[in-house]
XYZ file of C-alpha atoms in Angstrom:
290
model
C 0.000 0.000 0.000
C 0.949 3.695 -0.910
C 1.212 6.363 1.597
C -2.234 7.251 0.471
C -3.816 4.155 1.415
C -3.769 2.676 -2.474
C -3.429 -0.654 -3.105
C -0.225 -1.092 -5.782
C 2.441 -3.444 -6.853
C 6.762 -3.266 -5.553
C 9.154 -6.052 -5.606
C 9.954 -7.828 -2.794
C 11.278 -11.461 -1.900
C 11.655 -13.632 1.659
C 15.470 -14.320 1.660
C 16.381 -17.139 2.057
C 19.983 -16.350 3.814
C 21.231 -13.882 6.505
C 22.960 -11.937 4.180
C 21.206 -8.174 4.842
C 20.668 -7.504 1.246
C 20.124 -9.796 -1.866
C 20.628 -8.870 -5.746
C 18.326 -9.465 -7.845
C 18.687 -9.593 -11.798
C 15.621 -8.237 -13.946
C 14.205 -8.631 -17.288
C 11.779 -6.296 -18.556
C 10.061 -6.853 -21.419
C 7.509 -4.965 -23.037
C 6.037 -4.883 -26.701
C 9.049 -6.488 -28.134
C 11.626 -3.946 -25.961
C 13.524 -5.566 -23.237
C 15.550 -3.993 -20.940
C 18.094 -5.361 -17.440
C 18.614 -4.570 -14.502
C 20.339 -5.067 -11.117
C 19.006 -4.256 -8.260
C 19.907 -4.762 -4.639
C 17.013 -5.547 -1.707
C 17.823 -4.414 1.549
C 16.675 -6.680 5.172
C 13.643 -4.708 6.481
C 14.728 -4.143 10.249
C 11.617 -3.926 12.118
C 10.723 -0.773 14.552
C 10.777 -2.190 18.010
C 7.526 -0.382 20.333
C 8.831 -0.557 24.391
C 6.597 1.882 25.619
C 3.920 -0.158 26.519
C 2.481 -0.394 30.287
C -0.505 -2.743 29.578
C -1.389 -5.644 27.362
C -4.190 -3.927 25.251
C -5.452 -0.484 24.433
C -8.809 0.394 22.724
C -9.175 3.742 21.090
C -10.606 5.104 17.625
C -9.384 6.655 14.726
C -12.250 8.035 12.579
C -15.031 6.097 14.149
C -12.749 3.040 13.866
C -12.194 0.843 16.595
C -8.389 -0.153 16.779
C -7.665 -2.991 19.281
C -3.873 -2.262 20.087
C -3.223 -5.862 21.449
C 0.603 -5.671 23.111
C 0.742 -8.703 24.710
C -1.861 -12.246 25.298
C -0.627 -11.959 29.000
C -0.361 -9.753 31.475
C 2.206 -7.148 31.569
C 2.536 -6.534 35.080
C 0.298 -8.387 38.025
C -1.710 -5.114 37.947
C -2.591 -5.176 34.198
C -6.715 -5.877 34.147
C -6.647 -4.692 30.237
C -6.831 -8.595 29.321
C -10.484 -8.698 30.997
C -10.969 -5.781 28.875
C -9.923 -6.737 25.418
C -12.518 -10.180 25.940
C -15.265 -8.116 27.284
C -14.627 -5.891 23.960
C -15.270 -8.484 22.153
C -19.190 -8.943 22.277
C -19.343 -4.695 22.276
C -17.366 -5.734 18.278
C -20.553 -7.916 17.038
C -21.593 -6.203 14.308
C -19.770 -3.196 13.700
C -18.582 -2.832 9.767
C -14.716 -1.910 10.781
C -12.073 -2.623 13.079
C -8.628 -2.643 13.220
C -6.462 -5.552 15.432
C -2.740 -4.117 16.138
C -0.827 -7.237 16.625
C 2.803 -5.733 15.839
C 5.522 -6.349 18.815
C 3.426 -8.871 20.224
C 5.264 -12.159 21.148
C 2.877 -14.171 22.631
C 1.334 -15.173 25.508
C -2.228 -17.480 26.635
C -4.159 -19.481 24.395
C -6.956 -19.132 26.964
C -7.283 -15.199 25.966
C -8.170 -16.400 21.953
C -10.761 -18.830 22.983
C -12.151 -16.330 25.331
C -12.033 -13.265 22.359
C -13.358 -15.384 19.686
C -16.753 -16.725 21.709
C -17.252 -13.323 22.682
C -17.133 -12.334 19.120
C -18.286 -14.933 17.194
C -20.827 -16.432 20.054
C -19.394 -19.624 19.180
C -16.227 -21.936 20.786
C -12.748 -21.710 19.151
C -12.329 -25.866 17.275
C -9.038 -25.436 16.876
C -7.504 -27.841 13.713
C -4.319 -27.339 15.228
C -2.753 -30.683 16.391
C -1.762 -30.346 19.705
C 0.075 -32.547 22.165
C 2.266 -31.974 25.011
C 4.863 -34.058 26.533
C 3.805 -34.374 31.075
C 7.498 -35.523 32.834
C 8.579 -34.945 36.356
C 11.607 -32.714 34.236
C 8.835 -30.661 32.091
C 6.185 -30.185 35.754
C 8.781 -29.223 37.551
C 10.321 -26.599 35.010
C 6.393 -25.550 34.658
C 5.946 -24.754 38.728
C 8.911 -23.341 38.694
C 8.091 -20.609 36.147
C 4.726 -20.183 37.475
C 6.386 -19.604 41.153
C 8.475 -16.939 39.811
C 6.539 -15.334 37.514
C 6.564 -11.259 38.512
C 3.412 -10.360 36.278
C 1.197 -13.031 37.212
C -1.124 -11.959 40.881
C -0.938 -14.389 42.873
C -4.556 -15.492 42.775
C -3.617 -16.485 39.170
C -0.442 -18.446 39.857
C -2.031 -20.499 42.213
C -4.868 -21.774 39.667
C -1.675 -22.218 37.254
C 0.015 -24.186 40.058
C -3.091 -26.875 40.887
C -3.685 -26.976 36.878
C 0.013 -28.287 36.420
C 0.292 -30.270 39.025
C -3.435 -32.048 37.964
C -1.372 -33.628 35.027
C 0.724 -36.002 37.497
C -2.746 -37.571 38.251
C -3.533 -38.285 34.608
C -2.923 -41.571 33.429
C -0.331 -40.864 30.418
C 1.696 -39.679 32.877
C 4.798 -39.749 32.891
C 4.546 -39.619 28.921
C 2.786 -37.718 25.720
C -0.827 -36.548 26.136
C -3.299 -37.691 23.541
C -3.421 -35.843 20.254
C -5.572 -32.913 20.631
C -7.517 -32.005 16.888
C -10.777 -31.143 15.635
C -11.919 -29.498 12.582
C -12.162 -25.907 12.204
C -16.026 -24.992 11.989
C -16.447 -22.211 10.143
C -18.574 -18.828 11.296
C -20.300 -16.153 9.784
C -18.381 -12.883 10.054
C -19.703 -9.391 8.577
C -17.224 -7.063 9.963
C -13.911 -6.557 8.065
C -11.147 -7.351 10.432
C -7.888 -5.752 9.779
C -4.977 -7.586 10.939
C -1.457 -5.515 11.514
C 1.031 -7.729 11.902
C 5.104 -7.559 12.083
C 8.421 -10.122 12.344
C 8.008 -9.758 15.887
C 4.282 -11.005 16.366
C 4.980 -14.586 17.680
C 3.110 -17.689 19.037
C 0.275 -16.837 20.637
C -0.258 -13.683 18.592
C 0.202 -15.687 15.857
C -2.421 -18.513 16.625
C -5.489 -15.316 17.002
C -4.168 -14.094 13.726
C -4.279 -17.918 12.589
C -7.647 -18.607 13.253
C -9.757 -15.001 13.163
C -8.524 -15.208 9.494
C -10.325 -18.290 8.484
C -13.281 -16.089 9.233
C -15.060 -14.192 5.882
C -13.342 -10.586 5.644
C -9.705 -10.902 7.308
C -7.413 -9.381 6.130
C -3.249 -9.334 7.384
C -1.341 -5.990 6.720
C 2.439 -5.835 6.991
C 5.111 -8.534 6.570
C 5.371 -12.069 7.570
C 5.249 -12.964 11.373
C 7.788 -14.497 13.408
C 6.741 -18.315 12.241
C 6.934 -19.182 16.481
C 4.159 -21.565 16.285
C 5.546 -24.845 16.125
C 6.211 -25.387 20.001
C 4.998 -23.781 22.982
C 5.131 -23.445 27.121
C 8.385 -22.961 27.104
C 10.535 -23.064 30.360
C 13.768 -21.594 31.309
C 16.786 -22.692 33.050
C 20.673 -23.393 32.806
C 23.068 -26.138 32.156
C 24.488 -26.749 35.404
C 28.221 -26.654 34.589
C 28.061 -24.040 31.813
C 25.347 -22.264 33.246
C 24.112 -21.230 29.646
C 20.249 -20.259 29.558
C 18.656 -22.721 27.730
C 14.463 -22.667 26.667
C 13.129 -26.066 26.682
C 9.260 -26.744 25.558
C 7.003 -29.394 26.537
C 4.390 -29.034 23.665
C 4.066 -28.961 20.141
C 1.664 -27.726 17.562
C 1.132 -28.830 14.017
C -0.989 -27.898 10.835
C -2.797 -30.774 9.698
C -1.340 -31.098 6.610
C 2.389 -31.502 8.915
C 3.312 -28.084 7.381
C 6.446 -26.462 9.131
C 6.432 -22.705 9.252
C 8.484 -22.063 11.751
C 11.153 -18.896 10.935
C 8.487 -18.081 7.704
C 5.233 -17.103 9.981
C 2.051 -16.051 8.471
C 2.171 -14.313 5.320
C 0.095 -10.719 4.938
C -2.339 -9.964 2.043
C -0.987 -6.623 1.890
C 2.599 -6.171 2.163
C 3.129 -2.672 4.177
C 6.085 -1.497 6.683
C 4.797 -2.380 9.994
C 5.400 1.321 11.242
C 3.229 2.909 8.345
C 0.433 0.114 8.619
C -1.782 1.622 10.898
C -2.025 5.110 9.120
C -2.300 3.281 5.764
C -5.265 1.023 6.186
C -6.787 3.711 8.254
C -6.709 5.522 4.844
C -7.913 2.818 2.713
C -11.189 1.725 4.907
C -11.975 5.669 4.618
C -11.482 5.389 0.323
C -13.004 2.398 -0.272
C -15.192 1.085 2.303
């Protein structure tokens, strides 16, 4: 999109190395004229936001409600926007525009989609993500022990967390793999066109809402492709005991049905845009065209 909100055409590839640029070696042709050249593509270095103090942020921009959705867990132990953004969700029904700011998000709690797409759709998440998750002493243990230090978490909350984790020695897989988690995605009636900013730093969890709000009618994704962070999740920290290098170990995985792999591509946007001139860009188009 143009800085006027126009929908038009520029080159651009996903590269395929670390190298920050990558050449590129064009033919034009045109009624019988052709013409070369060379041109160099530069990384795109995305704009890092750090000023936020809560997980979400409603506010309008010409009568259109923009959802600015920082993070699928709390900031701080005194963040009560979450509770917000899902009570949002049912005020949403039926308006014709609205705007979901998922750049700079990294993640967070599945529980937060389900709970923001029954409010909005009035029906439960099926989720046609395989899911299983691997219950040790090694993985509970690294699980209570984030949970037990967790700083933005009240403490109401971490004990729930606490009981839930521990619930999975009783089960009788344990020690071992869960059962395989899958059902098909049922699909919704949606009216409202749902605009989708997204970024190379919107990860996991932020990637799963994007995931499944745009098998809805009238999604669209503006910006470039996410973080592709989707392939495992509940990760736990801790070190090597001799080294004492920080090491992230995760006791779940996720995986399309079709046993696709995206991890490092992410989701791909309909609308290619710099994440940092996304907002004021679609803001422009809804106002020309819809």
């Amino acid at each position: 999109m143009d800085k006027d909100g126009n929908i038009v055409y520029k080159l651009g590839v996903l590269s395929t190395t670390k190298d920050v640029s990558v050449s590129l070696n064009l033919i034009l042709k045109s009624d019988g004229y052709v013409k070369e050249e060379n041109l160099s593509l530069f990384e795109y270095i995305p704009y890092i936001y750090n000023n936020n103090i809560n997980s979400y942020k409603y506010y309008e921009i010409d009568n259109i409600p923009i959802l600015q959705v920082n993070s699928l867990c709390r900031i701080n132990s005194k963040d009560k926007s979450l509770e917000k953004f899902i009570e949002n969700s049912k005020k949403l029904r039926g308006k014709d525009n609205i705007i979901i700011d998922l750049r700079n998000n990294t993640g967070g709690s599945m529980i937060n989609i389900d709970k923001w797409y029954e409010g909005f759709t009035g029906t439960r998440l099926k989720k046609d993500i395989i899911e299983v998750g691997l219950y040790t002493n090694t993985s509970i243990s690294l699980s209570k022990d984030k949970f037990k230090s967790k700083q933005n978490e009240p403490d109401d909350i971490k004990d729930k967390c606490l009981e839930k984790i521990s619930s999975y020695e009783d089960k009788k897989y344990y020690p071992g793999w869960s059962p395989i988690e899958y059902e098909d995605f049922k699909h919704t009636e949606n009216k409202t066109n749902i605009f989708i900013l997204v970024d190379k730093n919107t990860s996991s969890a932020a990637e799963f809402l994007a995931y499944y709000l745009r098998k809805l009618n009238n999604v669209t994704l503006i910006g470039t492709n996410t973080n592709g962070c989707m392939l495992t999740g509940n990760c736990n920290s801790n070190y090597l005991p001799n080294s004492h290098i920080p090491i992230n170990i995760s006791h779940k995985i996720y995986m399309n049905k079709d046993f696709t792999n995206i991890d490092g591509l992410g989701l791909f946007p309909d609308l290619w845009v710099k994440p940092e001139q996304a907002l004021d860009r679609i803001v422009k188009y809804i106002n020309k065209n819809i």
